[in-house]
XYZ file of C-alpha atoms in Angstrom:
485
model
C 138.553 115.992 131.264
C 140.410 115.016 128.179
C 140.270 116.774 124.862
C 138.519 113.733 123.202
C 135.835 113.988 125.884
C 135.176 117.789 125.490
C 135.049 117.395 121.646
C 132.515 114.556 122.315
C 130.465 116.886 124.473
C 130.668 119.796 122.193
C 129.460 117.641 119.307
C 126.688 116.160 121.310
C 125.433 119.842 122.140
C 125.749 120.794 118.336
C 123.579 117.820 117.551
C 121.112 118.851 120.198
C 120.798 122.443 118.609
C 120.627 120.987 114.949
C 118.134 118.605 115.733
C 116.051 120.892 117.809
C 116.076 123.443 114.922
C 114.747 120.623 112.489
C 112.112 119.671 114.932
C 111.076 123.289 115.203
C 110.744 123.820 111.534
C 108.887 120.535 110.854
C 106.728 120.838 113.884
C 105.538 124.215 112.266
C 104.097 122.568 109.240
C 101.365 120.738 111.152
C 101.075 122.685 114.705
C 98.313 124.909 113.381
C 96.264 121.709 111.966
C 94.297 120.973 115.105
C 93.693 124.601 115.654
C 92.288 125.395 112.133
C 88.525 125.542 113.218
C 89.255 127.910 116.088
C 91.811 130.043 113.819
C 89.203 130.384 111.158
C 86.363 131.340 113.562
C 88.729 134.036 115.384
C 90.193 135.522 112.308
C 86.845 135.390 109.840
C 88.751 132.923 107.482
C 86.264 131.181 105.325
C 86.528 127.306 105.653
C 87.399 126.985 101.883
C 90.347 129.131 102.506
C 91.727 127.519 105.560
C 93.995 125.279 103.946
C 95.971 128.257 103.183
C 97.157 128.530 106.745
C 98.799 125.185 106.035
C 100.025 125.397 102.349
C 101.428 128.959 102.536
C 104.233 127.662 104.858
C 104.807 124.699 102.494
C 104.693 127.159 99.543
C 107.518 129.305 100.659
C 109.332 126.511 102.505
C 109.330 124.202 99.546
C 109.807 126.775 96.922
C 113.202 128.260 98.350
C 114.989 125.573 99.843
C 117.249 124.846 96.859
C 118.316 128.471 96.914
C 118.551 128.479 100.666
C 120.983 125.560 100.580
C 123.180 126.870 97.865
C 123.521 130.394 99.717
C 124.425 128.692 102.951
C 127.265 126.972 100.924
C 128.508 130.163 99.748
C 128.073 132.679 102.383
C 128.619 130.465 105.337
C 126.210 127.845 106.847
C 126.533 128.886 110.568
C 125.802 132.540 109.569
C 122.637 131.537 107.408
C 121.569 129.200 110.188
C 121.487 132.255 112.402
C 119.838 134.585 109.924
C 117.172 131.854 109.163
C 116.318 131.531 112.765
C 115.739 135.364 113.235
C 113.493 135.277 110.268
C 111.493 132.561 111.651
C 111.385 134.130 115.133
C 110.067 137.362 113.887
C 107.579 135.517 111.726
C 106.192 133.595 114.612
C 105.749 137.002 116.545
C 103.657 138.416 113.387
C 101.453 135.326 113.217
C 100.695 135.305 116.767
C 99.555 139.078 116.579
C 97.754 138.631 113.317
C 94.539 140.585 113.142
C 92.929 138.957 110.034
C 93.679 136.065 107.790
C 95.809 137.852 105.304
C 98.267 138.871 108.073
C 98.441 135.475 109.462
C 99.014 133.581 105.968
C 101.773 136.328 105.206
C 103.560 135.534 108.522
C 103.208 131.907 107.618
C 104.975 132.593 104.304
C 107.708 134.439 106.063
C 108.146 131.561 108.582
C 108.492 129.170 105.373
C 111.455 131.609 104.033
C 112.948 131.289 107.449
C 112.622 127.557 107.458
C 114.080 127.278 103.931
C 117.211 128.910 104.986
C 117.703 126.932 108.196
C 116.874 123.500 107.234
C 119.802 123.008 104.598
C 122.260 124.913 106.658
C 121.333 122.809 109.680
C 121.982 119.536 107.825
C 125.244 120.559 106.327
C 126.406 121.840 109.784
C 125.702 118.280 111.025
C 127.785 116.793 108.273
C 130.587 119.099 108.945
C 130.386 118.279 112.584
C 130.529 114.591 112.727
C 133.177 112.618 110.594
C 131.874 110.106 108.115
C 131.292 106.818 109.623
C 129.043 105.375 112.400
C 128.957 108.639 114.162
C 127.407 110.681 111.323
C 125.201 107.756 110.435
C 123.915 107.839 114.197
C 123.611 111.757 113.926
C 121.694 111.471 110.632
C 119.432 109.042 112.252
C 118.644 111.459 115.099
C 118.153 114.363 112.571
C 116.100 112.170 110.283
C 113.691 111.351 113.192
C 113.260 115.068 113.671
C 111.586 115.089 110.164
C 109.017 112.594 111.157
C 108.728 113.116 114.937
C 108.393 117.027 114.216
C 104.932 116.680 112.541
C 103.453 114.379 115.353
C 104.862 116.747 118.081
C 103.199 119.726 116.268
C 99.946 118.118 116.301
C 100.319 117.198 120.202
C 101.405 120.618 121.077
C 98.768 122.490 118.816
C 95.967 120.442 120.422
C 97.197 121.315 123.872
C 97.989 125.190 123.134
C 94.665 125.857 121.367
C 92.530 124.202 124.194
C 94.104 125.820 127.241
C 95.989 129.071 126.055
C 94.429 129.869 122.658
C 95.381 129.554 119.025
C 97.835 132.431 119.170
C 100.381 130.413 121.256
C 100.540 128.124 118.346
C 102.869 130.929 117.066
C 104.272 132.366 120.234
C 105.601 129.051 121.311
C 108.149 129.156 118.469
C 109.818 132.445 119.850
C 111.495 130.700 122.976
C 112.415 127.517 121.013
C 114.112 129.770 118.338
C 116.110 131.857 120.931
C 117.410 128.844 122.754
C 118.529 127.574 119.281
C 120.099 130.877 118.493
C 121.903 130.642 121.783
C 123.005 127.204 121.142
C 124.748 128.217 117.762
C 127.921 129.120 119.731
C 128.807 125.440 119.687
C 128.619 124.973 116.139
C 131.226 125.082 113.899
C 131.281 127.734 111.000
C 130.990 125.120 108.264
C 132.663 124.061 105.060
C 132.243 127.079 102.471
C 131.890 126.779 98.722
C 134.485 129.253 96.787
C 132.433 131.132 94.023
C 129.097 133.166 93.825
C 125.481 132.381 93.762
C 123.780 131.437 90.453
C 121.238 134.134 90.915
C 119.222 133.433 87.691
C 119.272 129.735 88.635
C 118.202 130.701 92.226
C 115.266 132.746 91.031
C 113.969 130.349 88.467
C 114.173 127.179 90.562
C 112.256 129.140 93.467
C 109.669 130.526 90.950
C 109.216 126.936 89.507
C 108.995 125.056 92.875
C 106.628 127.774 94.152
C 104.562 127.593 91.120
C 104.516 123.775 91.263
C 103.377 123.765 94.870
C 100.490 126.356 94.333
C 99.148 124.590 91.252
C 99.157 121.251 93.074
C 97.255 122.915 95.922
C 94.984 124.665 93.666
C 94.022 121.555 92.064
C 93.080 119.915 95.213
C 90.577 122.621 95.888
C 89.502 123.863 92.426
C 90.320 121.001 89.994
C 92.711 120.131 87.589
C 90.682 122.041 84.893
C 90.753 125.232 86.690
C 92.394 128.135 84.792
C 94.836 129.277 87.497
C 95.830 125.689 88.089
C 96.798 125.120 84.564
C 98.376 128.458 84.302
C 100.551 127.882 87.397
C 101.247 124.147 86.280
C 102.323 125.478 82.655
C 104.532 128.110 84.428
C 106.220 125.468 86.593
C 107.195 123.266 83.693
C 108.527 126.416 81.473
C 110.624 127.579 84.473
C 111.874 124.145 85.032
C 112.989 123.946 81.369
C 114.656 127.609 81.862
C 116.261 126.344 85.000
C 117.618 123.287 83.347
C 119.094 125.538 80.415
C 120.574 127.916 82.779
C 122.299 125.131 84.751
C 124.134 123.831 81.522
C 125.362 127.250 80.795
C 126.840 128.311 83.909
C 130.062 127.469 85.425
C 129.055 127.397 88.869
C 125.342 125.965 88.767
C 122.736 126.077 91.440
C 122.240 122.268 91.294
C 125.545 120.695 90.378
C 125.071 117.766 88.104
C 126.863 115.310 90.501
C 124.216 115.801 93.122
C 121.774 113.680 91.301
C 124.307 111.683 89.290
C 124.318 108.948 91.724
C 121.238 106.609 91.200
C 121.017 105.904 94.975
C 120.658 109.686 95.855
C 117.936 109.933 93.238
C 116.037 107.084 94.527
C 116.293 108.456 98.146
C 114.844 111.774 97.026
C 111.989 109.973 95.101
C 111.435 107.884 98.283
C 111.235 111.066 100.264
C 108.740 112.597 98.031
C 106.546 109.644 98.124
C 106.816 109.368 101.828
C 106.114 112.924 102.283
C 102.899 112.750 100.126
C 101.457 109.846 102.044
C 102.443 111.380 105.597
C 100.779 114.775 105.459
C 97.683 113.475 103.982
C 97.670 110.748 106.594
C 97.662 113.389 109.339
C 94.998 115.578 107.486
C 92.626 112.645 107.392
C 92.973 111.481 110.725
C 92.530 114.698 112.112
C 89.301 115.401 110.248
C 87.938 112.045 111.470
C 88.896 112.727 114.949
C 87.363 116.083 115.113
C 84.300 115.838 112.393
C 83.279 112.234 112.950
C 84.301 111.387 116.407
C 83.996 114.795 117.987
C 87.270 114.928 119.710
C 88.448 118.220 121.311
C 91.488 119.825 120.088
C 93.386 118.518 123.056
C 92.146 114.827 122.786
C 92.985 114.947 119.104
C 96.502 115.930 119.970
C 96.838 113.263 122.546
C 95.335 110.675 120.299
C 98.597 111.088 118.021
C 100.763 109.830 120.942
C 101.332 106.507 119.539
C 102.352 108.072 116.257
C 105.095 109.959 118.056
C 106.319 106.627 119.971
C 106.208 104.710 116.896
C 108.538 107.234 115.029
C 110.807 107.154 117.926
C 110.943 103.254 117.756
C 111.580 103.391 114.009
C 113.975 106.168 113.809
C 115.926 105.382 116.977
C 115.952 101.761 117.299
C 114.655 99.651 114.233
C 115.933 102.104 111.622
C 119.623 102.122 112.881
C 119.732 98.664 113.599
C 118.413 97.628 110.133
C 120.870 100.083 108.574
C 123.694 98.503 110.331
C 123.083 95.062 108.863
C 121.613 95.397 105.572
C 121.347 97.379 102.310
C 119.507 100.684 102.107
C 117.298 99.174 99.580
C 115.925 96.559 102.117
C 115.811 99.097 104.883
C 113.383 101.431 102.737
C 111.604 98.591 101.652
C 111.018 97.551 105.018
C 109.661 100.647 106.360
C 107.430 101.507 103.471
C 105.814 98.068 103.694
C 105.055 98.690 107.342
C 103.691 102.171 106.549
C 101.540 100.962 103.666
C 100.129 98.004 105.994
C 99.236 100.483 108.704
C 97.119 102.503 106.052
C 95.206 99.496 105.266
C 94.417 98.947 109.104
C 93.292 102.758 109.174
C 90.741 101.717 106.298
C 88.861 99.587 108.983
C 87.777 102.886 110.744
C 84.070 103.262 111.110
C 82.095 106.158 112.797
C 81.418 104.230 116.046
C 84.447 101.994 116.101
C 86.457 101.690 119.318
C 89.902 103.853 118.968
C 91.733 100.810 120.426
C 90.910 98.700 117.337
C 92.359 100.582 114.514
C 92.954 104.315 115.338
C 95.691 103.957 117.980
C 97.333 100.704 117.223
C 97.639 101.622 113.424
C 99.138 104.946 114.311
C 102.046 103.065 116.362
C 102.511 100.800 113.225
C 102.595 103.630 110.867
C 105.015 105.615 113.027
C 107.530 102.765 113.090
C 107.394 102.275 109.392
C 107.710 105.994 108.812
C 110.600 106.393 111.237
C 112.650 103.655 109.649
C 112.043 105.271 106.154
C 113.100 108.842 107.123
C 116.452 107.473 108.551
C 117.384 105.411 105.437
C 116.060 108.207 102.938
C 117.948 110.803 104.945
C 121.319 109.040 104.751
C 120.967 107.943 101.146
C 119.992 111.466 100.083
C 123.463 112.877 100.832
C 125.624 109.943 100.928
C 128.863 110.476 98.913
C 127.972 114.255 98.345
C 131.043 116.534 97.943
C 131.544 118.671 100.992
C 131.120 122.126 99.065
C 127.602 120.639 97.674
C 126.262 119.548 100.996
C 123.955 122.554 101.363
C 122.150 122.025 98.114
C 121.874 118.254 98.563
C 120.287 118.822 101.932
C 118.028 121.469 100.281
C 117.000 118.952 97.741
C 115.858 116.180 100.072
C 113.946 118.548 102.332
C 112.327 119.781 99.040
C 111.417 116.371 98.121
C 109.499 116.055 101.387
C 107.916 119.363 101.101
C 106.847 119.096 97.252
C 105.554 115.509 98.086
C 103.469 116.834 101.015
C 101.668 119.388 98.832
C 101.203 116.731 95.996
C 99.819 114.136 98.362
C 97.395 116.352 100.195
C 96.085 117.974 97.099
C 95.463 114.590 95.126
C 94.077 112.793 98.163
C 91.681 115.411 99.495
C 90.326 115.455 96.004
C 90.028 111.613 96.118
C 88.414 111.731 99.543
C 85.951 114.626 98.712
C 84.857 112.832 95.437
C 84.099 109.747 97.402
C 82.213 111.480 100.021
C 80.167 113.235 97.695
C 79.369 109.856 95.700
C 77.789 108.057 98.434
C 74.104 107.258 97.784
C 71.555 109.646 98.897
C 70.299 109.208 102.300
C 73.729 108.124 103.671
C 74.463 109.599 107.188
C 77.059 112.354 107.315
C 79.345 110.717 109.401
C 79.348 107.550 107.337
C 80.014 109.476 104.165
C 82.754 111.467 105.737
C 84.440 108.289 107.046
C 84.298 106.663 103.713
C 86.116 109.661 102.055
C 88.645 109.696 104.722
C 89.419 106.000 104.695
C 89.580 106.165 100.667
C 92.267 109.009 101.136
C 94.357 106.696 103.752
C 94.312 103.692 101.169
C 95.522 106.540 98.809
C 98.346 107.187 101.185
C 98.934 103.339 101.165
C 99.381 103.664 97.374
C 101.985 106.428 98.025
C 103.910 104.247 100.485
C 103.922 101.280 97.889
C 105.079 103.467 95.139
C 108.046 104.472 97.507
C 108.958 100.788 97.932
C 108.965 100.396 94.141
C 111.252 103.141 93.901
C 113.588 101.824 96.375
C 113.892 98.422 94.688
C 114.366 100.163 91.108
C 116.856 102.739 92.243
C 118.742 101.722 95.273
C 121.503 99.232 95.145
C 120.688 95.765 96.728
C 124.354 95.133 97.121
C 125.328 98.165 98.845
C 127.235 97.270 102.021
C 125.708 98.180 105.316
C 126.878 101.721 106.314
C 128.214 100.964 109.699
C 130.300 97.655 108.478
C 131.771 98.547 105.305
C 134.773 100.942 105.133
C 134.065 101.775 101.757
C 130.520 102.861 102.582
C 131.834 104.518 105.559
C 134.244 106.640 103.450
C 131.847 107.594 101.010
C 129.449 109.443 103.087
C 131.200 112.746 102.912
C 130.491 116.142 104.402
C 126.863 115.947 104.164
C 123.189 114.878 104.811
C 117.834 115.188 106.010
C 110.209 115.340 106.045
C 108.160 117.386 106.241
């Protein structure tokens, strides 16, 4: 066996480990969704508080991603990758053993912390492993697919585990996956390291700012924009963001180097990822409620009903996305993905309480998956393209942060829209009709987010950019780096 072959096999194993870790993290954002009613009944969590089982993870994950990325740049990406997996593993054990709602939510927060350490380190290690060019673009496509596929796998697996083994296995199932990923780190390279220290004031302020923003967004969804705590945390997020910006201008080694967002294409990719995350999490939320509250599907059937979505993500990210990326500009790829995803949301709006699932629910999921799969690949590549090797961790953290913050924003906003629509139906409207009306309105709202992402792609990405697999210039401008929700 030649050294080239051995190197290729090792790179393939490294990609498997990194992609598996990303799948695990994203999967955990949705795996509890289908089991929420059972969890609430088991642990005595009020229905109004059940959303915290979901949002506590997003709060910690989204709030700490930038800091996690920079710490990995300085102290070593493989080392942080391992530490994050251990934290995630222990948090999953704690969550599975939870005796009350507070203990479960605390475990979910700790899972989010572990995820915020692992995710940027994983993406940076991928860039350190694969040379710039077609090999890296293909690896980034696989990694980007995990961002979309993981959410769907979480729903599928969550339904099966809840129905046949009990909700606690939603937490315990992470343990063997995390142990396998830890064992697999032996094939990973140590990764590029950045000289210097960590901008601690910047890390603290950006974590608190993002955490405050996510909390305010989720609070607004349940208590309204006029709620005192919503306004207080929203104001705190703005103040902390201003303090963070001031700190970044005054330090020699900033947490968020200006060069990371100096490129308009990277800025556009992050905005597209934010809007894509906003639409995707809300889509899963409304479809799950429709299937369980209107159609009365069991957790297992609900999970299986998401199978077309998973197939669509695979087709979009594994076939259509890379093929388009090799033949046209990033702008056209992103616009295509978002147009397809928006069309699927309009198809979902045709849902009725008594409708055959084969008419809208299942085929529209397949179409939505294809569109999002295409979008995730293009946004992932665009978010890290051209970043200096020593800044790849923070760029990776930023693209993941965009997806997490977008998910929290979209779910809070569209849940409020859906609830208002349901409550506004005329007196005497059947409950199933009123609920379906709210859910389909929320899905049309997700279409609006995807169309906004399409607009952002046109305004901020370069129409003349050469295809990444054909142009030598484009290939060499994808340095050591790379990244839903």
